[in-house]
Amino acid sequence: MSLNFKTRRGAKIIIDGTKIRRKDQIFALFAAALDFKPEYIANLDALYDALGERGGQVFVIIKKGGILKLRLGKFYDILLDVLRSGKAKILIL
């Protein structure tokens, strides 16, 4: 799917747009990286709540963002809004 790993101060998540094809893969990726059960982060509201628990200590790198946007459509834009409002730091490559 994509790489993810935890740092001492937060979580760093790398999303590879060439490997993600569905929304549920995004939620599973965040659940694993943020140490939540997969069923806990199953929608955007739950993702926002999980980000809030990290207090801005989530770093997201999106590789091949254009491909990811094509595959996820409008969900991609909403995901970015949720990440930003949840205080995640985002880098899109």
XYZ file of C-alpha atoms in Angstrom:
93
model
C 0.000 0.000 0.000
C 2.338 2.727 1.275
C 5.062 3.262 3.791
C 4.381 4.587 7.240
C 6.349 4.759 10.435
C 6.256 6.458 13.797
C 8.734 9.041 14.956
C 9.373 9.819 18.617
C 7.305 12.986 18.471
C 4.616 11.971 16.042
C 3.621 9.870 13.098
C 5.023 10.211 9.610
C 2.838 8.752 6.891
C 3.885 8.342 3.276
C 1.019 7.781 0.852
C 2.063 6.501 -2.573
C -0.623 7.516 -5.057
C 0.337 4.684 -7.394
C -0.528 2.084 -4.742
C -3.791 3.468 -3.331
C -6.935 2.675 -5.282
C -9.738 2.957 -2.713
C -10.780 5.081 0.270
C -10.636 2.147 2.664
C -6.904 1.793 1.941
C -6.397 5.383 3.097
C -8.265 4.729 6.337
C -6.319 1.499 6.965
C -3.045 3.312 6.398
C -3.868 6.025 8.924
C -5.197 3.513 11.458
C -1.946 1.541 11.341
C 0.280 4.604 11.497
C -1.642 6.190 14.364
C -1.956 2.967 16.392
C -5.718 2.577 16.076
C -7.722 -0.517 15.237
C -8.741 -0.468 11.551
C -12.430 -0.301 12.441
C -11.852 2.849 14.510
C -10.732 4.940 11.544
C -13.346 3.978 8.978
C -14.510 7.430 7.862
C -13.360 11.035 7.652
C -14.912 12.068 10.966
C -13.002 9.334 12.777
C -9.802 10.312 10.960
C -10.263 13.912 12.097
C -10.750 12.744 15.701
C -7.631 10.556 15.524
C -5.586 13.478 14.185
C -6.870 15.638 17.029
C -5.592 13.111 19.541
C -2.108 13.542 18.025
C -2.191 17.306 18.553
C -0.648 18.294 15.233
C 2.083 15.680 15.385
C 1.153 13.961 12.117
C 3.293 14.456 9.036
C 1.826 13.288 5.726
C 3.790 12.992 2.489
C 1.731 12.273 -0.610
C 3.757 10.913 -3.521
C 2.192 11.012 -6.971
C -0.624 13.233 -5.701
C -2.017 13.715 -9.222
C -2.553 9.987 -9.639
C -4.136 9.748 -6.205
C -6.498 12.611 -7.063
C -7.552 10.877 -10.285
C -8.234 7.620 -8.456
C -10.074 9.069 -5.471
C -11.880 11.952 -7.170
C -13.596 14.454 -4.883
C -12.668 12.343 -1.846
C -9.045 13.445 -2.376
C -9.926 17.117 -1.875
C -12.078 16.348 1.156
C -9.261 14.222 2.616
C -6.845 17.140 2.286
C -9.347 19.437 4.008
C -9.705 16.979 6.895
C -5.928 16.604 7.212
C -5.452 20.372 7.264
C -8.233 21.009 9.766
C -6.828 18.183 11.905
C -3.518 20.091 11.989
C -1.549 17.492 9.994
C 1.448 18.801 8.115
C 1.153 17.853 4.433
C 3.684 17.674 1.608
C 2.379 16.744 -1.844
C 4.899 15.533 -4.404
